[in-house]
């Protein structure tokens, strides 16, 4: 049997920088007024199963990307993108594995291409470094839990049953070299939480998640500050990410600059040291890309806004800028509302592609 859920894990395991790069590459927040929109009930429900101290939370709406931008992750032809009319197709499965997947779909009634709605990601730092631990995923989907659990129990080359007697069946991704109960920190387990949610994470993360759900205590509850930032980042977007607490290294970034640091480096260090939280929201259609970066800087918001505007304006004076780069800088909108600074970026897919090529 193929392992469609496992293809998700490596995409996020390298941590927040990779996730942020993915979100930026996919392409915003629709315009906002003085008050941020409230996070949706679905968002708050998904986040509630995460640990209380999680540092970053993110979401990718797979169905919206499919409908708005023609990106299909589990289509019959594999991962398919129609961006820039490219019709690029990447299928990590062999013909035999694809046939096995179709057999599994028929038996379980669960088709990832149509039934998997969105993926929520929780990550926390490893000790004092900015490297993130392997994340905890919550997949929002439509399926019959009992039917899916029965099919998974038979798919011994895909998963190994760990606990199928409880209300929330748990499976370990199969590894021929050891027994499922010989857990390692980098192992992955999958729990069918209910008929709408599947969790994927380390044995410790899944065990703690199940304990929280059964006891009804200890999960992530968004504070007023969290709700504001999540509201800005998640509103009307196909993908978003929020860093709730900045890594300690960001506060020491000024010490990383030597005496020869240029003015723009010093200004960026200033922005980094006063930024308390960061959110990014992205959306795209078959032609357009929008993104908004939101920085929570508290009483320093107007200062950060001025610094970023100055950097964008000053960069336009460079003679070696390409036309695409100059246009991109001119179109940036940098504003502040309360404790937040918003950097809005809007482009067509083709212009963004040309910008990336010119920046090489």
PDB file of C-alpha atoms in Angstrom, residues 56-325:
ATOM      1  CA  UNK A  56       3.641  28.426  15.908  1.00  0.00           C
ATOM      2  CA  UNK A  57       0.356  27.444  14.281  1.00  0.00           C
ATOM      3  CA  UNK A  58      -0.357  27.243  10.564  1.00  0.00           C
ATOM      4  CA  UNK A  59      -3.036  26.128   8.128  1.00  0.00           C
ATOM      5  CA  UNK A  60      -3.246  25.124   4.470  1.00  0.00           C
ATOM      6  CA  UNK A  61      -6.716  24.859   2.883  1.00  0.00           C
ATOM      7  CA  UNK A  62      -6.186  22.154   0.265  1.00  0.00           C
ATOM      8  CA  UNK A  63      -9.650  22.358  -1.243  1.00  0.00           C
ATOM      9  CA  UNK A  64      -9.475  26.119  -1.665  1.00  0.00           C
ATOM     10  CA  UNK A  65      -6.092  25.863  -3.371  1.00  0.00           C
ATOM     11  CA  UNK A  66      -7.612  23.266  -5.661  1.00  0.00           C
ATOM     12  CA  UNK A  67     -10.677  25.376  -6.468  1.00  0.00           C
ATOM     13  CA  UNK A  68      -9.023  28.800  -6.700  1.00  0.00           C
ATOM     14  CA  UNK A  69      -5.619  27.999  -8.128  1.00  0.00           C
ATOM     15  CA  UNK A  70      -5.884  24.589  -9.746  1.00  0.00           C
ATOM     16  CA  UNK A  71      -3.505  22.861  -7.317  1.00  0.00           C
ATOM     17  CA  UNK A  72      -4.512  19.261  -6.728  1.00  0.00           C
ATOM     18  CA  UNK A  73      -2.424  17.348  -4.183  1.00  0.00           C
ATOM     19  CA  UNK A  74      -3.961  13.898  -4.454  1.00  0.00           C
ATOM     20  CA  UNK A  75      -5.476  13.864  -7.941  1.00  0.00           C
ATOM     21  CA  UNK A  76      -5.461  10.905 -10.273  1.00  0.00           C
ATOM     22  CA  UNK A  77      -2.283  12.256 -11.841  1.00  0.00           C
ATOM     23  CA  UNK A  78      -0.582  13.045  -8.552  1.00  0.00           C
ATOM     24  CA  UNK A  79       0.301  16.544  -7.375  1.00  0.00           C
ATOM     25  CA  UNK A  80      -0.903  18.808 -10.148  1.00  0.00           C
ATOM     26  CA  UNK A  81      -0.356  22.555 -10.556  1.00  0.00           C
ATOM     27  CA  UNK A  82      -1.872  24.716 -13.244  1.00  0.00           C
ATOM     28  CA  UNK A  83      -0.055  27.873 -12.174  1.00  0.00           C
ATOM     29  CA  UNK A  84       0.923  30.023 -15.156  1.00  0.00           C
ATOM     30  CA  UNK A  85      -0.871  27.463 -17.340  1.00  0.00           C
ATOM     31  CA  UNK A  86       2.059  25.140 -16.717  1.00  0.00           C
ATOM     32  CA  UNK A  87       0.016  21.995 -16.057  1.00  0.00           C
ATOM     33  CA  UNK A  88       2.948  20.635 -14.072  1.00  0.00           C
ATOM     34  CA  UNK A  89       2.322  17.164 -12.665  1.00  0.00           C
ATOM     35  CA  UNK A  90       4.396  15.399 -10.031  1.00  0.00           C
ATOM     36  CA  UNK A  91       3.386  11.923  -8.910  1.00  0.00           C
ATOM     37  CA  UNK A  92       5.575  10.373  -6.176  1.00  0.00           C
ATOM     38  CA  UNK A  93       3.716   7.070  -6.539  1.00  0.00           C
ATOM     39  CA  UNK A  94       4.565   4.323  -8.981  1.00  0.00           C
ATOM     40  CA  UNK A  95       1.851   2.845 -11.196  1.00  0.00           C
ATOM     41  CA  UNK A  96       1.590  -0.105  -8.805  1.00  0.00           C
ATOM     42  CA  UNK A  97       1.324   2.161  -5.759  1.00  0.00           C
ATOM     43  CA  UNK A  98      -1.297   4.276  -7.497  1.00  0.00           C
ATOM     44  CA  UNK A  99      -3.345   1.127  -8.137  1.00  0.00           C
ATOM     45  CA  UNK A 100      -2.973   0.138  -4.469  1.00  0.00           C
ATOM     46  CA  UNK A 101      -4.123   3.596  -3.413  1.00  0.00           C
ATOM     47  CA  UNK A 102      -7.219   3.321  -5.577  1.00  0.00           C
ATOM     48  CA  UNK A 103      -7.970  -0.065  -4.016  1.00  0.00           C
ATOM     49  CA  UNK A 104      -7.592   1.436  -0.538  1.00  0.00           C
ATOM     50  CA  UNK A 105      -9.879   4.353  -1.445  1.00  0.00           C
ATOM     51  CA  UNK A 106     -12.544   1.955  -2.665  1.00  0.00           C
ATOM     52  CA  UNK A 107     -12.345  -0.111   0.528  1.00  0.00           C
ATOM     53  CA  UNK A 108     -12.153   2.762   3.019  1.00  0.00           C
ATOM     54  CA  UNK A 109     -14.376   5.281   1.258  1.00  0.00           C
ATOM     55  CA  UNK A 110     -11.724   7.922   2.017  1.00  0.00           C
ATOM     56  CA  UNK A 111     -10.386   9.810  -1.010  1.00  0.00           C
ATOM     57  CA  UNK A 112      -7.730  12.363   0.024  1.00  0.00           C
ATOM     58  CA  UNK A 113      -8.284  14.415  -3.138  1.00  0.00           C
ATOM     59  CA  UNK A 114     -11.929  15.171  -2.333  1.00  0.00           C
ATOM     60  CA  UNK A 115     -12.267  14.387   1.387  1.00  0.00           C
ATOM     61  CA  UNK A 116      -9.179  16.038   2.862  1.00  0.00           C
ATOM     62  CA  UNK A 117     -10.176  19.661   3.476  1.00  0.00           C
ATOM     63  CA  UNK A 118      -7.350  21.377   5.339  1.00  0.00           C
ATOM     64  CA  UNK A 119      -4.206  20.740   7.362  1.00  0.00           C
ATOM     65  CA  UNK A 120      -3.396  22.526  10.635  1.00  0.00           C
ATOM     66  CA  UNK A 121       0.193  22.448  11.867  1.00  0.00           C
ATOM     67  CA  UNK A 122       1.604  23.053  15.352  1.00  0.00           C
ATOM     68  CA  UNK A 123       5.334  23.390  15.957  1.00  0.00           C
ATOM     69  CA  UNK A 124       7.586  24.354  18.841  1.00  0.00           C
ATOM     70  CA  UNK A 125      11.318  25.125  19.038  1.00  0.00           C
ATOM     71  CA  UNK A 126      13.925  22.559  20.018  1.00  0.00           C
ATOM     72  CA  UNK A 127      15.418  23.963  23.200  1.00  0.00           C
ATOM     73  CA  UNK A 128      17.019  27.346  22.602  1.00  0.00           C
ATOM     74  CA  UNK A 129      17.467  26.986  18.836  1.00  0.00           C
ATOM     75  CA  UNK A 130      15.248  28.309  16.060  1.00  0.00           C
ATOM     76  CA  UNK A 131      15.039  24.811  14.581  1.00  0.00           C
ATOM     77  CA  UNK A 132      11.550  23.444  15.050  1.00  0.00           C
ATOM     78  CA  UNK A 133      10.626  20.032  16.365  1.00  0.00           C
ATOM     79  CA  UNK A 134       8.745  17.670  14.072  1.00  0.00           C
ATOM     80  CA  UNK A 135       5.253  19.157  13.989  1.00  0.00           C
ATOM     81  CA  UNK A 136       1.876  17.906  15.103  1.00  0.00           C
ATOM     82  CA  UNK A 137      -0.684  17.855  12.289  1.00  0.00           C
ATOM     83  CA  UNK A 138      -4.465  17.925  12.476  1.00  0.00           C
ATOM     84  CA  UNK A 139      -6.171  17.033   9.198  1.00  0.00           C
ATOM     85  CA  UNK A 140      -9.752  18.222   8.725  1.00  0.00           C
ATOM     86  CA  UNK A 141     -11.533  15.757   6.478  1.00  0.00           C
ATOM     87  CA  UNK A 142     -14.765  13.929   5.768  1.00  0.00           C
ATOM     88  CA  UNK A 143     -14.784  10.174   6.425  1.00  0.00           C
ATOM     89  CA  UNK A 144     -16.452   7.356   8.321  1.00  0.00           C
ATOM     90  CA  UNK A 145     -14.111   6.652  11.203  1.00  0.00           C
ATOM     91  CA  UNK A 146     -15.102   3.018  11.749  1.00  0.00           C
ATOM     92  CA  UNK A 147     -14.819   2.197   8.053  1.00  0.00           C
ATOM     93  CA  UNK A 148     -11.478   3.958   7.703  1.00  0.00           C
ATOM     94  CA  UNK A 149     -10.123   2.312  10.868  1.00  0.00           C
ATOM     95  CA  UNK A 150     -11.104  -1.143   9.570  1.00  0.00           C
ATOM     96  CA  UNK A 151      -9.371  -0.510   6.249  1.00  0.00           C
ATOM     97  CA  UNK A 152      -6.236   0.776   7.965  1.00  0.00           C
ATOM     98  CA  UNK A 153      -6.151  -2.281  10.220  1.00  0.00           C
ATOM     99  CA  UNK A 154      -5.927  -4.423   7.083  1.00  0.00           C
ATOM    100  CA  UNK A 155      -3.267  -2.203   5.460  1.00  0.00           C
ATOM    101  CA  UNK A 156      -0.338  -3.759   7.329  1.00  0.00           C
ATOM    102  CA  UNK A 157       2.262  -2.436   4.866  1.00  0.00           C
ATOM    103  CA  UNK A 158       0.975   1.100   5.462  1.00  0.00           C
ATOM    104  CA  UNK A 159       0.355   1.191   9.218  1.00  0.00           C
ATOM    105  CA  UNK A 160       0.536  -1.003  12.296  1.00  0.00           C
ATOM    106  CA  UNK A 161      -2.409  -0.881  14.743  1.00  0.00           C
ATOM    107  CA  UNK A 162      -1.405   0.467  18.156  1.00  0.00           C
ATOM    108  CA  UNK A 163      -4.804   0.854  19.804  1.00  0.00           C
ATOM    109  CA  UNK A 164      -7.963   0.030  17.876  1.00  0.00           C
ATOM    110  CA  UNK A 165     -10.134  -0.681  20.914  1.00  0.00           C
ATOM    111  CA  UNK A 166     -10.553   2.887  22.126  1.00  0.00           C
ATOM    112  CA  UNK A 167     -12.927   5.532  20.792  1.00  0.00           C
ATOM    113  CA  UNK A 168      -9.986   7.103  18.941  1.00  0.00           C
ATOM    114  CA  UNK A 169      -8.067   4.386  17.031  1.00  0.00           C
ATOM    115  CA  UNK A 170      -4.296   4.890  16.836  1.00  0.00           C
ATOM    116  CA  UNK A 171      -1.928   3.531  14.191  1.00  0.00           C
ATOM    117  CA  UNK A 172       1.850   3.686  13.760  1.00  0.00           C
ATOM    118  CA  UNK A 173       3.254   4.162  10.277  1.00  0.00           C
ATOM    119  CA  UNK A 174       4.720   0.812   9.349  1.00  0.00           C
ATOM    120  CA  UNK A 175       8.440   0.179   9.618  1.00  0.00           C
ATOM    121  CA  UNK A 176       9.666  -3.260   8.677  1.00  0.00           C
ATOM    122  CA  UNK A 177      12.741  -2.921  10.900  1.00  0.00           C
ATOM    123  CA  UNK A 178      10.964  -2.745  14.261  1.00  0.00           C
ATOM    124  CA  UNK A 179       7.752  -3.297  16.135  1.00  0.00           C
ATOM    125  CA  UNK A 180       5.232  -0.446  16.386  1.00  0.00           C
ATOM    126  CA  UNK A 181       5.615  -0.361  20.171  1.00  0.00           C
ATOM    127  CA  UNK A 182       9.362   0.361  19.882  1.00  0.00           C
ATOM    128  CA  UNK A 183       8.735   4.092  19.642  1.00  0.00           C
ATOM    129  CA  UNK A 184      11.390   6.597  18.655  1.00  0.00           C
ATOM    130  CA  UNK A 185      11.247  10.388  18.820  1.00  0.00           C
ATOM    131  CA  UNK A 186      11.073  10.699  15.025  1.00  0.00           C
ATOM    132  CA  UNK A 187       8.283   8.096  14.644  1.00  0.00           C
ATOM    133  CA  UNK A 188       4.858   9.139  13.443  1.00  0.00           C
ATOM    134  CA  UNK A 189       1.506   7.954  14.688  1.00  0.00           C
ATOM    135  CA  UNK A 190      -1.965   8.656  13.386  1.00  0.00           C
ATOM    136  CA  UNK A 191      -5.095   8.952  15.522  1.00  0.00           C
ATOM    137  CA  UNK A 192      -8.645   9.073  14.150  1.00  0.00           C
ATOM    138  CA  UNK A 193     -10.083  11.640  16.545  1.00  0.00           C
ATOM    139  CA  UNK A 194     -13.631  11.663  15.166  1.00  0.00           C
ATOM    140  CA  UNK A 195     -15.417  11.663  11.800  1.00  0.00           C
ATOM    141  CA  UNK A 196     -13.804  14.975  10.864  1.00  0.00           C
ATOM    142  CA  UNK A 197     -10.267  15.027  12.251  1.00  0.00           C
ATOM    143  CA  UNK A 198      -7.112  12.957  11.933  1.00  0.00           C
ATOM    144  CA  UNK A 199      -4.008  13.760  13.990  1.00  0.00           C
ATOM    145  CA  UNK A 200      -0.455  12.857  12.943  1.00  0.00           C
ATOM    146  CA  UNK A 201       2.520  13.336  15.257  1.00  0.00           C
ATOM    147  CA  UNK A 202       5.149  11.700  17.426  1.00  0.00           C
ATOM    148  CA  UNK A 203       4.079   8.981  19.888  1.00  0.00           C
ATOM    149  CA  UNK A 204       4.462  11.480  22.760  1.00  0.00           C
ATOM    150  CA  UNK A 205       2.497  14.197  20.954  1.00  0.00           C
ATOM    151  CA  UNK A 206      -0.351  11.853  20.031  1.00  0.00           C
ATOM    152  CA  UNK A 207      -0.486  10.405  23.544  1.00  0.00           C
ATOM    153  CA  UNK A 208      -0.636  13.875  25.105  1.00  0.00           C
ATOM    154  CA  UNK A 209      -3.263  15.006  22.588  1.00  0.00           C
ATOM    155  CA  UNK A 210      -5.523  12.048  23.384  1.00  0.00           C
ATOM    156  CA  UNK A 211      -5.119  12.692  27.118  1.00  0.00           C
ATOM    157  CA  UNK A 212      -6.132  16.323  26.632  1.00  0.00           C
ATOM    158  CA  UNK A 213      -9.182  15.419  24.571  1.00  0.00           C
ATOM    159  CA  UNK A 214     -10.342  12.732  27.006  1.00  0.00           C
ATOM    160  CA  UNK A 215      -9.875  14.981  30.046  1.00  0.00           C
ATOM    161  CA  UNK A 216     -11.114  18.122  28.308  1.00  0.00           C
ATOM    162  CA  UNK A 217      -8.258  20.198  29.728  1.00  0.00           C
ATOM    163  CA  UNK A 218      -4.854  21.596  28.880  1.00  0.00           C
ATOM    164  CA  UNK A 219      -5.252  22.459  25.196  1.00  0.00           C
ATOM    165  CA  UNK A 220      -4.411  25.630  23.328  1.00  0.00           C
ATOM    166  CA  UNK A 221      -6.786  28.495  24.059  1.00  0.00           C
ATOM    167  CA  UNK A 222      -6.172  31.607  22.007  1.00  0.00           C
ATOM    168  CA  UNK A 223      -5.567  34.701  24.122  1.00  0.00           C
ATOM    169  CA  UNK A 224      -6.851  38.088  23.017  1.00  0.00           C
ATOM    170  CA  UNK A 225      -3.460  38.808  21.430  1.00  0.00           C
ATOM    171  CA  UNK A 226      -3.430  35.426  19.675  1.00  0.00           C
ATOM    172  CA  UNK A 227      -6.953  35.930  18.347  1.00  0.00           C
ATOM    173  CA  UNK A 228      -6.044  39.313  16.884  1.00  0.00           C
ATOM    174  CA  UNK A 229      -3.024  38.014  15.032  1.00  0.00           C
ATOM    175  CA  UNK A 230      -4.706  34.789  13.918  1.00  0.00           C
ATOM    176  CA  UNK A 231      -7.674  36.853  12.747  1.00  0.00           C
ATOM    177  CA  UNK A 232      -5.465  39.022  10.555  1.00  0.00           C
ATOM    178  CA  UNK A 233      -3.485  36.070   9.216  1.00  0.00           C
ATOM    179  CA  UNK A 234      -6.339  33.659   8.572  1.00  0.00           C
ATOM    180  CA  UNK A 235      -9.005  35.963   7.118  1.00  0.00           C
ATOM    181  CA  UNK A 236     -10.062  34.840   3.662  1.00  0.00           C
ATOM    182  CA  UNK A 237      -6.791  33.001   3.014  1.00  0.00           C
ATOM    183  CA  UNK A 238      -5.863  29.633   1.559  1.00  0.00           C
ATOM    184  CA  UNK A 239      -2.817  29.373   3.819  1.00  0.00           C
ATOM    185  CA  UNK A 240      -1.528  31.176   6.881  1.00  0.00           C
ATOM    186  CA  UNK A 241       1.028  30.887   9.638  1.00  0.00           C
ATOM    187  CA  UNK A 242       1.488  32.606  13.008  1.00  0.00           C
ATOM    188  CA  UNK A 243       4.509  32.677  15.318  1.00  0.00           C
ATOM    189  CA  UNK A 244       3.060  33.284  18.769  1.00  0.00           C
ATOM    190  CA  UNK A 245       6.407  33.784  20.534  1.00  0.00           C
ATOM    191  CA  UNK A 246       9.530  34.883  18.729  1.00  0.00           C
ATOM    192  CA  UNK A 247      12.625  32.657  19.165  1.00  0.00           C
ATOM    193  CA  UNK A 248      15.185  33.969  21.631  1.00  0.00           C
ATOM    194  CA  UNK A 249      17.766  34.422  18.867  1.00  0.00           C
ATOM    195  CA  UNK A 250      15.667  37.172  17.299  1.00  0.00           C
ATOM    196  CA  UNK A 251      16.166  39.322  20.366  1.00  0.00           C
ATOM    197  CA  UNK A 252      19.944  38.962  20.047  1.00  0.00           C
ATOM    198  CA  UNK A 253      20.144  39.638  16.324  1.00  0.00           C
ATOM    199  CA  UNK A 254      21.748  43.035  16.894  1.00  0.00           C
ATOM    200  CA  UNK A 255      24.728  41.308  18.519  1.00  0.00           C
ATOM    201  CA  UNK A 256      25.217  39.258  15.332  1.00  0.00           C
ATOM    202  CA  UNK A 257      26.064  42.400  13.330  1.00  0.00           C
ATOM    203  CA  UNK A 258      29.680  43.483  13.286  1.00  0.00           C
ATOM    204  CA  UNK A 259      30.958  47.043  13.224  1.00  0.00           C
ATOM    205  CA  UNK A 260      30.820  47.165   9.425  1.00  0.00           C
ATOM    206  CA  UNK A 261      27.087  46.513   9.290  1.00  0.00           C
ATOM    207  CA  UNK A 262      25.266  48.572   6.697  1.00  0.00           C
ATOM    208  CA  UNK A 263      22.410  50.881   7.633  1.00  0.00           C
ATOM    209  CA  UNK A 264      19.762  48.545   6.207  1.00  0.00           C
ATOM    210  CA  UNK A 265      21.131  45.652   8.278  1.00  0.00           C
ATOM    211  CA  UNK A 266      20.988  47.770  11.405  1.00  0.00           C
ATOM    212  CA  UNK A 267      17.423  48.839  10.612  1.00  0.00           C
ATOM    213  CA  UNK A 268      16.339  45.269   9.994  1.00  0.00           C
ATOM    214  CA  UNK A 269      17.954  44.304  13.294  1.00  0.00           C
ATOM    215  CA  UNK A 270      15.835  46.995  14.945  1.00  0.00           C
ATOM    216  CA  UNK A 271      12.687  45.540  13.377  1.00  0.00           C
ATOM    217  CA  UNK A 272      13.646  42.017  14.487  1.00  0.00           C
ATOM    218  CA  UNK A 273      14.393  42.944  18.072  1.00  0.00           C
ATOM    219  CA  UNK A 274      11.085  44.753  18.698  1.00  0.00           C
ATOM    220  CA  UNK A 275       8.826  42.293  16.842  1.00  0.00           C
ATOM    221  CA  UNK A 276       6.873  40.181  19.332  1.00  0.00           C
ATOM    222  CA  UNK A 277       4.776  38.026  16.995  1.00  0.00           C
ATOM    223  CA  UNK A 278       4.520  37.439  13.251  1.00  0.00           C
ATOM    224  CA  UNK A 279       1.640  36.323  11.042  1.00  0.00           C
ATOM    225  CA  UNK A 280       1.472  35.708   7.319  1.00  0.00           C
ATOM    226  CA  UNK A 281      -1.595  35.061   5.181  1.00  0.00           C
ATOM    227  CA  UNK A 282      -1.568  34.062   1.531  1.00  0.00           C
ATOM    228  CA  UNK A 283      -4.104  33.518  -1.205  1.00  0.00           C
ATOM    229  CA  UNK A 284      -3.964  33.035  -4.936  1.00  0.00           C
ATOM    230  CA  UNK A 285      -6.094  32.414  -7.965  1.00  0.00           C
ATOM    231  CA  UNK A 286      -5.106  31.020 -11.332  1.00  0.00           C
ATOM    232  CA  UNK A 287      -3.613  34.446 -12.146  1.00  0.00           C
ATOM    233  CA  UNK A 288      -3.092  36.550  -9.012  1.00  0.00           C
ATOM    234  CA  UNK A 289      -0.971  36.249  -5.871  1.00  0.00           C
ATOM    235  CA  UNK A 290      -1.500  38.224  -2.668  1.00  0.00           C
ATOM    236  CA  UNK A 291       0.325  38.057   0.644  1.00  0.00           C
ATOM    237  CA  UNK A 292       0.296  40.031   3.857  1.00  0.00           C
ATOM    238  CA  UNK A 293       2.967  39.926   6.525  1.00  0.00           C
ATOM    239  CA  UNK A 294       1.763  41.206   9.921  1.00  0.00           C
ATOM    240  CA  UNK A 295       4.259  42.139  12.612  1.00  0.00           C
ATOM    241  CA  UNK A 296       3.146  42.653  16.217  1.00  0.00           C
ATOM    242  CA  UNK A 297       5.432  45.371  17.541  1.00  0.00           C
ATOM    243  CA  UNK A 298       3.370  46.905  20.342  1.00  0.00           C
ATOM    244  CA  UNK A 299       4.212  50.536  21.093  1.00  0.00           C
ATOM    245  CA  UNK A 300       6.971  50.347  18.457  1.00  0.00           C
ATOM    246  CA  UNK A 301       4.529  49.728  15.582  1.00  0.00           C
ATOM    247  CA  UNK A 302       4.757  53.211  14.067  1.00  0.00           C
ATOM    248  CA  UNK A 303       8.554  53.092  14.342  1.00  0.00           C
ATOM    249  CA  UNK A 304       8.678  49.712  12.568  1.00  0.00           C
ATOM    250  CA  UNK A 305       6.337  51.004   9.873  1.00  0.00           C
ATOM    251  CA  UNK A 306       8.610  54.002   9.239  1.00  0.00           C
ATOM    252  CA  UNK A 307      11.718  51.813   9.124  1.00  0.00           C
ATOM    253  CA  UNK A 308      10.190  49.387   6.629  1.00  0.00           C
ATOM    254  CA  UNK A 309       8.863  52.206   4.445  1.00  0.00           C
ATOM    255  CA  UNK A 310      12.311  53.790   4.452  1.00  0.00           C
ATOM    256  CA  UNK A 311      13.955  50.522   3.482  1.00  0.00           C
ATOM    257  CA  UNK A 312      11.515  49.932   0.625  1.00  0.00           C
ATOM    258  CA  UNK A 313      11.915  53.499  -0.627  1.00  0.00           C
ATOM    259  CA  UNK A 314      15.688  53.461  -0.333  1.00  0.00           C
ATOM    260  CA  UNK A 315      15.996  50.159  -2.163  1.00  0.00           C
ATOM    261  CA  UNK A 316      14.285  51.669  -5.208  1.00  0.00           C
ATOM    262  CA  UNK A 317      17.266  54.011  -5.647  1.00  0.00           C
ATOM    263  CA  UNK A 318      19.596  51.178  -6.630  1.00  0.00           C
ATOM    264  CA  UNK A 319      20.533  51.421 -10.309  1.00  0.00           C
ATOM    265  CA  UNK A 320      20.877  47.668 -10.836  1.00  0.00           C
ATOM    266  CA  UNK A 321      17.269  46.832  -9.970  1.00  0.00           C
ATOM    267  CA  UNK A 322      15.280  45.054 -12.664  1.00  0.00           C
ATOM    268  CA  UNK A 323      11.966  46.488 -13.796  1.00  0.00           C
ATOM    269  CA  UNK A 324      10.144  43.674 -11.970  1.00  0.00           C
ATOM    270  CA  UNK A 325      12.013  44.337  -8.726  1.00  0.00           C
TER     271      UNK A 325
END
